[in-house]
mmCIF file with all atom_site columns, C-alpha atoms in Angstrom:
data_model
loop_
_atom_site.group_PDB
_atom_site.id
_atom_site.type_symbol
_atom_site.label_atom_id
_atom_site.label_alt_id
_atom_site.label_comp_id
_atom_site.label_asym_id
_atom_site.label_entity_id
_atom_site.label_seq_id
_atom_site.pdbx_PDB_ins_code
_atom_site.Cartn_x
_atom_site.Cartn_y
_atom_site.Cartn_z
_atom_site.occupancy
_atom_site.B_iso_or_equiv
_atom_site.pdbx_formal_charge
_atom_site.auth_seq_id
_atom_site.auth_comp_id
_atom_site.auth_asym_id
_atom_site.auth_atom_id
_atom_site.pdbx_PDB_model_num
ATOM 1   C CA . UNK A 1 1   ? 44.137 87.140  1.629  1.00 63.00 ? 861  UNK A CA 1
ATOM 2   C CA . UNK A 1 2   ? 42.096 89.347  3.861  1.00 69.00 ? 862  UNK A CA 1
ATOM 3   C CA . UNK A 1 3   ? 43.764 91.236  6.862  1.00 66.00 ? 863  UNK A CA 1
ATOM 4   C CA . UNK A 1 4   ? 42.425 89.481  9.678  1.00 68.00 ? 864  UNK A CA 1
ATOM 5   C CA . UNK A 1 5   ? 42.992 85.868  7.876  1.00 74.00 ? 865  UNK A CA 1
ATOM 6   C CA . UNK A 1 6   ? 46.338 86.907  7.528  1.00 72.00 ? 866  UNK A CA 1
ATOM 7   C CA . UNK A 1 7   ? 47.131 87.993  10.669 1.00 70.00 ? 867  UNK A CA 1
ATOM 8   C CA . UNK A 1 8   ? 45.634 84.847  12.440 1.00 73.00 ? 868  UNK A CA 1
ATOM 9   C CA . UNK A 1 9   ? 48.563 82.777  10.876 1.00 75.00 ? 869  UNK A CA 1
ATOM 10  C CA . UNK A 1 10  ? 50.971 84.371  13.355 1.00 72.00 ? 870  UNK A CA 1
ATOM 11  C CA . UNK A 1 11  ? 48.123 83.939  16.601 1.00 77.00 ? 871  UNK A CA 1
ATOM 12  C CA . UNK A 1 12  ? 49.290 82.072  19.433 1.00 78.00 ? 872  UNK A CA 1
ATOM 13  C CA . UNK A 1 13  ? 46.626 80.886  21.470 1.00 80.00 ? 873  UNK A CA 1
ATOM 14  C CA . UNK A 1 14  ? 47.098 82.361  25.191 1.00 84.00 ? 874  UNK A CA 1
ATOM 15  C CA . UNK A 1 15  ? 45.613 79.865  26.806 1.00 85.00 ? 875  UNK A CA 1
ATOM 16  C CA . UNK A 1 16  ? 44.406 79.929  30.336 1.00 86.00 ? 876  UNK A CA 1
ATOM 17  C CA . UNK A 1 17  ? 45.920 81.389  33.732 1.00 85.00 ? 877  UNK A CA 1
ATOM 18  C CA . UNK A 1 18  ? 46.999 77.847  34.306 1.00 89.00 ? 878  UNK A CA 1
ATOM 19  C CA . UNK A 1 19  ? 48.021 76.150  31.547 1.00 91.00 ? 879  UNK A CA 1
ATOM 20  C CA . UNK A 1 20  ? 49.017 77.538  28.026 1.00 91.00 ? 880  UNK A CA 1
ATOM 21  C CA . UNK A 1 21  ? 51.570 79.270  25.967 1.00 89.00 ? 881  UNK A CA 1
ATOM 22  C CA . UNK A 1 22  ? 51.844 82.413  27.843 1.00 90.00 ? 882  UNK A CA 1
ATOM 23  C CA . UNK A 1 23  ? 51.731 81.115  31.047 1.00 92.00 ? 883  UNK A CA 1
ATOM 24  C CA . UNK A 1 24  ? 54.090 78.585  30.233 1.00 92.00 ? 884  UNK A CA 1
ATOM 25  C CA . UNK A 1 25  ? 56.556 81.432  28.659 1.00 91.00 ? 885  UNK A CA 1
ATOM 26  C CA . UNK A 1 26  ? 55.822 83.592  32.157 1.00 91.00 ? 886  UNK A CA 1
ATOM 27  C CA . UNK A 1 27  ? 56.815 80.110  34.146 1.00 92.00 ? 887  UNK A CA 1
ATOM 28  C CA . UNK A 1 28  ? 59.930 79.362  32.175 1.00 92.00 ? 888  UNK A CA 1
ATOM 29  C CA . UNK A 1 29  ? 61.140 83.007  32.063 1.00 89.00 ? 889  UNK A CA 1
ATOM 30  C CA . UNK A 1 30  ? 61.054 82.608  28.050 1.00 88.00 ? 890  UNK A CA 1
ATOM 31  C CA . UNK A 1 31  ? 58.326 85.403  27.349 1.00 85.00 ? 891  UNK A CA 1
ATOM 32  C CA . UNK A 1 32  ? 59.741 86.974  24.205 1.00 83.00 ? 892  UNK A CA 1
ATOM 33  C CA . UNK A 1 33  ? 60.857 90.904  24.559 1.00 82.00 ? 893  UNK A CA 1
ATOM 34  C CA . UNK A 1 34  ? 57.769 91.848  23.432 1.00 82.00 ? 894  UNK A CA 1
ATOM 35  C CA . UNK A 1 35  ? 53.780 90.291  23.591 1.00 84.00 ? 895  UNK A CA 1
ATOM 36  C CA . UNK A 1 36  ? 50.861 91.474  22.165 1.00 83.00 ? 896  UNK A CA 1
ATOM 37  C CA . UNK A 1 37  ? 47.921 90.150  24.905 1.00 86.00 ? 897  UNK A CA 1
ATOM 38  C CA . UNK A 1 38  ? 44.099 91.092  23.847 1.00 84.00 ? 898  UNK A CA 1
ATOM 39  C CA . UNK A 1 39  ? 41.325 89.949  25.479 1.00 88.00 ? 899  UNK A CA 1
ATOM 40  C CA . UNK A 1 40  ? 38.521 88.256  24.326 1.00 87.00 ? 900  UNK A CA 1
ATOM 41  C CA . UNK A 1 41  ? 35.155 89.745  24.024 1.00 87.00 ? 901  UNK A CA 1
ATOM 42  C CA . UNK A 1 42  ? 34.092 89.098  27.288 1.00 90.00 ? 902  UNK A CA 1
ATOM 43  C CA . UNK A 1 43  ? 37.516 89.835  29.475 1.00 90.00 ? 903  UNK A CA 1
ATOM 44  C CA . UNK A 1 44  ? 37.223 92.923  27.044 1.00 86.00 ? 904  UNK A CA 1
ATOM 45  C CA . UNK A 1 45  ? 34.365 93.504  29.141 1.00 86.00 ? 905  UNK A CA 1
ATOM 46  C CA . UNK A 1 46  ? 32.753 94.206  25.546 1.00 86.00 ? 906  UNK A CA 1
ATOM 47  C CA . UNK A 1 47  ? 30.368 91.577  26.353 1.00 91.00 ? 907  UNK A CA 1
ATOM 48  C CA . UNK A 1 48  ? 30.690 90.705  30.036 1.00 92.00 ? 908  UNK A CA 1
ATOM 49  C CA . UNK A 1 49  ? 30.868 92.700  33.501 1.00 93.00 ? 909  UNK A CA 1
ATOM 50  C CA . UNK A 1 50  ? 33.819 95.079  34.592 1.00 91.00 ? 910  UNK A CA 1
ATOM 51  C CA . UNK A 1 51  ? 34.297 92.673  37.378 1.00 95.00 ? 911  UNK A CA 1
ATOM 52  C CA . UNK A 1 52  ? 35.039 89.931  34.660 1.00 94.00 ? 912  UNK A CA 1
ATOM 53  C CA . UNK A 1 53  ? 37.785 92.141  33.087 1.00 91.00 ? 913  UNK A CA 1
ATOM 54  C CA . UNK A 1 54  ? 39.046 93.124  36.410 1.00 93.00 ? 914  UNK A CA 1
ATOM 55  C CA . UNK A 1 55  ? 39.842 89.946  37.103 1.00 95.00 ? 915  UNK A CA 1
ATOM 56  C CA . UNK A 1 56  ? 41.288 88.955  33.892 1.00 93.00 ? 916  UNK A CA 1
ATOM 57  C CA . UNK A 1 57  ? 43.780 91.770  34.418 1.00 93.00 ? 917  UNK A CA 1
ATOM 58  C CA . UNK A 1 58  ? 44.673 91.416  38.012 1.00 94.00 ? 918  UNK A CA 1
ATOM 59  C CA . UNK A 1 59  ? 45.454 87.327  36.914 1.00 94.00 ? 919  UNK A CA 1
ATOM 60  C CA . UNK A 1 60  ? 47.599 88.221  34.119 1.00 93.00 ? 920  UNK A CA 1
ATOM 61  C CA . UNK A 1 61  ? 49.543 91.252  35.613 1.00 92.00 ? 921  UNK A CA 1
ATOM 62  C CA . UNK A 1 62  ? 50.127 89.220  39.034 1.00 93.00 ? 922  UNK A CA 1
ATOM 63  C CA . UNK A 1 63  ? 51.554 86.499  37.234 1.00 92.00 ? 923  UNK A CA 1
ATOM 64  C CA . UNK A 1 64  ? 53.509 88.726  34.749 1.00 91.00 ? 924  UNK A CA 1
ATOM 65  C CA . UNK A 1 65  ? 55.092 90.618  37.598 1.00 89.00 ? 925  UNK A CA 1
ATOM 66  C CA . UNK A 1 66  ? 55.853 87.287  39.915 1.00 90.00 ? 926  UNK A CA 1
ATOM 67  C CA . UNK A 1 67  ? 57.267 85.737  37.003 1.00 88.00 ? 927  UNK A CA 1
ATOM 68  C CA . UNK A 1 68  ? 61.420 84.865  36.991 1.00 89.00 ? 928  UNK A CA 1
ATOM 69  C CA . UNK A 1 69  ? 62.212 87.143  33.998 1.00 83.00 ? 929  UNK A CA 1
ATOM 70  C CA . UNK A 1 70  ? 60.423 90.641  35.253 1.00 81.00 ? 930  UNK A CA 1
ATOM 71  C CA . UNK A 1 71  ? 62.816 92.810  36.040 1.00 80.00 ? 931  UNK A CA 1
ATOM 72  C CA . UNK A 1 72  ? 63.534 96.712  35.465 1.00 75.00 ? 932  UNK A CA 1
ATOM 73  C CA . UNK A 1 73  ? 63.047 96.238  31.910 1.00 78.00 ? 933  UNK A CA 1
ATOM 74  C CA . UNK A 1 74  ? 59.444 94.961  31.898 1.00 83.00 ? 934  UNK A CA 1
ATOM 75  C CA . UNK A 1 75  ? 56.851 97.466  31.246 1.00 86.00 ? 935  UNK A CA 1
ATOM 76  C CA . UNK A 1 76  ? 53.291 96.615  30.604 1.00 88.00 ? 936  UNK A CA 1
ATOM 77  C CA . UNK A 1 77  ? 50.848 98.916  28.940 1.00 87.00 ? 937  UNK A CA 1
ATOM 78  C CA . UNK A 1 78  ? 47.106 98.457  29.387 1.00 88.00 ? 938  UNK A CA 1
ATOM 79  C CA . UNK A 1 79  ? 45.304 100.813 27.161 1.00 84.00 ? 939  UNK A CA 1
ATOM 80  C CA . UNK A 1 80  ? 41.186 100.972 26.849 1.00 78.00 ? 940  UNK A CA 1
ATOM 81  C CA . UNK A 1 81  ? 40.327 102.142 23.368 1.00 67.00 ? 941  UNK A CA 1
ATOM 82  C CA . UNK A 1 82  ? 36.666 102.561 23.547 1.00 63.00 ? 942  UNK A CA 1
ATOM 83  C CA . UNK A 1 83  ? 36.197 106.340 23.790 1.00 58.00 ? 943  UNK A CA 1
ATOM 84  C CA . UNK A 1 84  ? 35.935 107.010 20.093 1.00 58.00 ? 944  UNK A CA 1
ATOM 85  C CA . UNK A 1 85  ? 35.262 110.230 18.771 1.00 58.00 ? 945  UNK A CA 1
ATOM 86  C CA . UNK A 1 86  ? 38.285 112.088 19.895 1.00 57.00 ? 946  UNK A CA 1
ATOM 87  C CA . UNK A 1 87  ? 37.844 111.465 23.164 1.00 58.00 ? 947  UNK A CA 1
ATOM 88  C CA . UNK A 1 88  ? 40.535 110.407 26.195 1.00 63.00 ? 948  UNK A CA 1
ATOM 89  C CA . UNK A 1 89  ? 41.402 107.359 26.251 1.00 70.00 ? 949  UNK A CA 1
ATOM 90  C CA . UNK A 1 90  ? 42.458 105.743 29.686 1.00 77.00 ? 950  UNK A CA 1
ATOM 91  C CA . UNK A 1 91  ? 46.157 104.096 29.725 1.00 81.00 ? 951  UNK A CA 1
ATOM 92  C CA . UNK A 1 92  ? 48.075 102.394 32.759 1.00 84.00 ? 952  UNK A CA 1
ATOM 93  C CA . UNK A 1 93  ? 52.062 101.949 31.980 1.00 85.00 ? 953  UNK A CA 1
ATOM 94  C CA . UNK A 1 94  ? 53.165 99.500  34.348 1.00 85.00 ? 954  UNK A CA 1
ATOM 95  C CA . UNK A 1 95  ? 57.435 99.239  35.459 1.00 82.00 ? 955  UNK A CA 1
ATOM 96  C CA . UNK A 1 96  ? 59.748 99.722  38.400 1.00 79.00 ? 956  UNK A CA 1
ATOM 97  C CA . UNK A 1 97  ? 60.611 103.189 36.484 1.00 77.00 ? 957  UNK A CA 1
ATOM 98  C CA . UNK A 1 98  ? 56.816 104.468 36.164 1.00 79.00 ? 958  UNK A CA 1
ATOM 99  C CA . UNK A 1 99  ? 55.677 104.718 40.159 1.00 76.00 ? 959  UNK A CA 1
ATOM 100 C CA . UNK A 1 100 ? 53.250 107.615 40.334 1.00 80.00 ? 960  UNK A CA 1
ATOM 101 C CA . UNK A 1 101 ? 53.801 109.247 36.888 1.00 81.00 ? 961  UNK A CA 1
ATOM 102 C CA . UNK A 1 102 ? 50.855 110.610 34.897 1.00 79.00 ? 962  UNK A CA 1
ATOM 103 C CA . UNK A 1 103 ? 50.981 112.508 31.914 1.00 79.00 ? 963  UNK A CA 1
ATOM 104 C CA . UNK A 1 104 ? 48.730 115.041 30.498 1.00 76.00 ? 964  UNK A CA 1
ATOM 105 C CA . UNK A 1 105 ? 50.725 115.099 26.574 1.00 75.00 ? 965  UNK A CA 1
ATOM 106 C CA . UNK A 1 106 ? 48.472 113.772 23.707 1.00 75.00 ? 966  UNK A CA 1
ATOM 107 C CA . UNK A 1 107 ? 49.260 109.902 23.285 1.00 78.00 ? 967  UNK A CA 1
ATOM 108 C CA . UNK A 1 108 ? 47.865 107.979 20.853 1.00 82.00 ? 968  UNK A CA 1
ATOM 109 C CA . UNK A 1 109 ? 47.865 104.740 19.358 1.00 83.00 ? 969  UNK A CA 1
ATOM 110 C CA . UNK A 1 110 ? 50.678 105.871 17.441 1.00 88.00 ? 970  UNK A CA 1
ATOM 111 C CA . UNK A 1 111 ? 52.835 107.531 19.858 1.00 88.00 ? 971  UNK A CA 1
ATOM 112 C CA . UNK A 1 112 ? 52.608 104.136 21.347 1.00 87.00 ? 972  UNK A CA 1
ATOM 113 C CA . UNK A 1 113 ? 53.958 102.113 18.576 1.00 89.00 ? 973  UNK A CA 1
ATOM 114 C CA . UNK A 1 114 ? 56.347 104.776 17.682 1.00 91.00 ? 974  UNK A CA 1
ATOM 115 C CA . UNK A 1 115 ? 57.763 104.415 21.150 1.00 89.00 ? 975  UNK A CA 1
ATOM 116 C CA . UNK A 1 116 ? 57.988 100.551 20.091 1.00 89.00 ? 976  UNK A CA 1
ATOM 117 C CA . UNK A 1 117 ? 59.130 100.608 17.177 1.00 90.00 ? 977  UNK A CA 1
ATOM 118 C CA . UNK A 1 118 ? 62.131 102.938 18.588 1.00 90.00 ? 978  UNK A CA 1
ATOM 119 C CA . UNK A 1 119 ? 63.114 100.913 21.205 1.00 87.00 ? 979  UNK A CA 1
ATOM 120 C CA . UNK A 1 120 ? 63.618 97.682  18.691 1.00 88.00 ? 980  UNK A CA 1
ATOM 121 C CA . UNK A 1 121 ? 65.141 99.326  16.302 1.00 92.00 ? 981  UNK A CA 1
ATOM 122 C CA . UNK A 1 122 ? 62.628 98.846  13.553 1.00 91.00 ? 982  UNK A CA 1
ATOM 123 C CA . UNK A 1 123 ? 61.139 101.645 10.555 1.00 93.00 ? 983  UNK A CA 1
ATOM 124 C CA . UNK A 1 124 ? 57.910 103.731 11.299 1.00 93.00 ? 984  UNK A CA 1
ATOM 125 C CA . UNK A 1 125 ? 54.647 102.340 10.139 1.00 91.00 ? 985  UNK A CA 1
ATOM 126 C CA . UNK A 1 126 ? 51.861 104.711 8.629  1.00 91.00 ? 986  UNK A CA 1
ATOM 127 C CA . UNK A 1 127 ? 51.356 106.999 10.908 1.00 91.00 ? 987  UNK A CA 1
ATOM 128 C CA . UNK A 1 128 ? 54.034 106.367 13.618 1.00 91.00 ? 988  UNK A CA 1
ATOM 129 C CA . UNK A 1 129 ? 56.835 108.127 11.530 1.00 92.00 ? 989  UNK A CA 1
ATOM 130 C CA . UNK A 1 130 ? 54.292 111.346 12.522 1.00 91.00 ? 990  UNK A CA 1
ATOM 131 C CA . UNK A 1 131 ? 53.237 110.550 16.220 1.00 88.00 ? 991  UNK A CA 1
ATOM 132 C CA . UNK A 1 132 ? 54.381 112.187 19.079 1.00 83.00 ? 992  UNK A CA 1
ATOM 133 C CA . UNK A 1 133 ? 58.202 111.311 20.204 1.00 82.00 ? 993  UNK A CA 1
ATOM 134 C CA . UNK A 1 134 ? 57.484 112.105 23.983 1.00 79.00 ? 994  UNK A CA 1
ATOM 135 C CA . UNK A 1 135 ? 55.641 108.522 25.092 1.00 83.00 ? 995  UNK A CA 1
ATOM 136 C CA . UNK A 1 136 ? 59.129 107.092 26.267 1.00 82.00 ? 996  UNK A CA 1
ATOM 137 C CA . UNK A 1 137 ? 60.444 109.942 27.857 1.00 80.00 ? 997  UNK A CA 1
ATOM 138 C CA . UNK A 1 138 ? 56.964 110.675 29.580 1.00 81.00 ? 998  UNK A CA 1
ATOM 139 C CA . UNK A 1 139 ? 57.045 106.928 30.728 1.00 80.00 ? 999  UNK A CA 1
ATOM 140 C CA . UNK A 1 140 ? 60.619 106.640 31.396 1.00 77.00 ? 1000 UNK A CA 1
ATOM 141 C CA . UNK A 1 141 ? 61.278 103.992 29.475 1.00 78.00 ? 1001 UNK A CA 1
#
């Protein structure tokens, strides 16, 4: 079975700000320790305005944040990955421990799910077991 086939069999649709799994789980404080949200191509902004992705964003972290489970815990990461080539890429980390941190160390994709897979306990895939080891510390988290 292809990758993306088989990776659709554990999608859950999101739904919309006002009705749908996530929202439900952010209303009934039963969001799971950890979600996966992407966009779709247009609150990407791959194929629609800045403005639409803006506002896909500010709905979804409002909500998020107001919900009855956020606490000192919750952390969300937005992360832009169109630079390609090497280039930056733009990242916001979002928690009560964060306030007015920035980093300058090389983060990656990687470094990201290292920094995952470390704080659930789980192995190193591909190239996490190499990435860098400083995205929680440099986060807090």
């Amino acid at each position: 079975m292809p990758l993306r086939s088989s990776c659709q069999i554990n999608d859950v649709p999101t739904g919309a700000t006002t009705s749908g799994n996530f929202v439900n789980d952010i209303n009934n404080g039963t969001l799971p320790n950890c979600s996966f949200v992407t966009p779709d191509m247009c609150n990407s902004t791959h194929d629609c305005s800045v403005g639409t992705g803006d506002a896909f964003l500010q709905t979804w972290v409002s909500k998020i944040m107001a919900g009855p489970t956020t606490n000192a815990a919750t952390v969300i990461i937005i992360t832009w990955d169109e630079s390609g080539g090497g280039a930056t890429q733009a990242e916001i980390v979002i928690s009560p421990r964060t306030h007015g941190i920035k980093t300058t160390s090389a983060l990656d994709h990687y470094a990201r799910l290292r920094a995952l897979e470390d704080l659930f306990s789980l192995p190193y895939l591909g190239n996490a077991a190499t990435a860098a080891t400083n995205y929680r510390s440099s986060f807090g988290l």
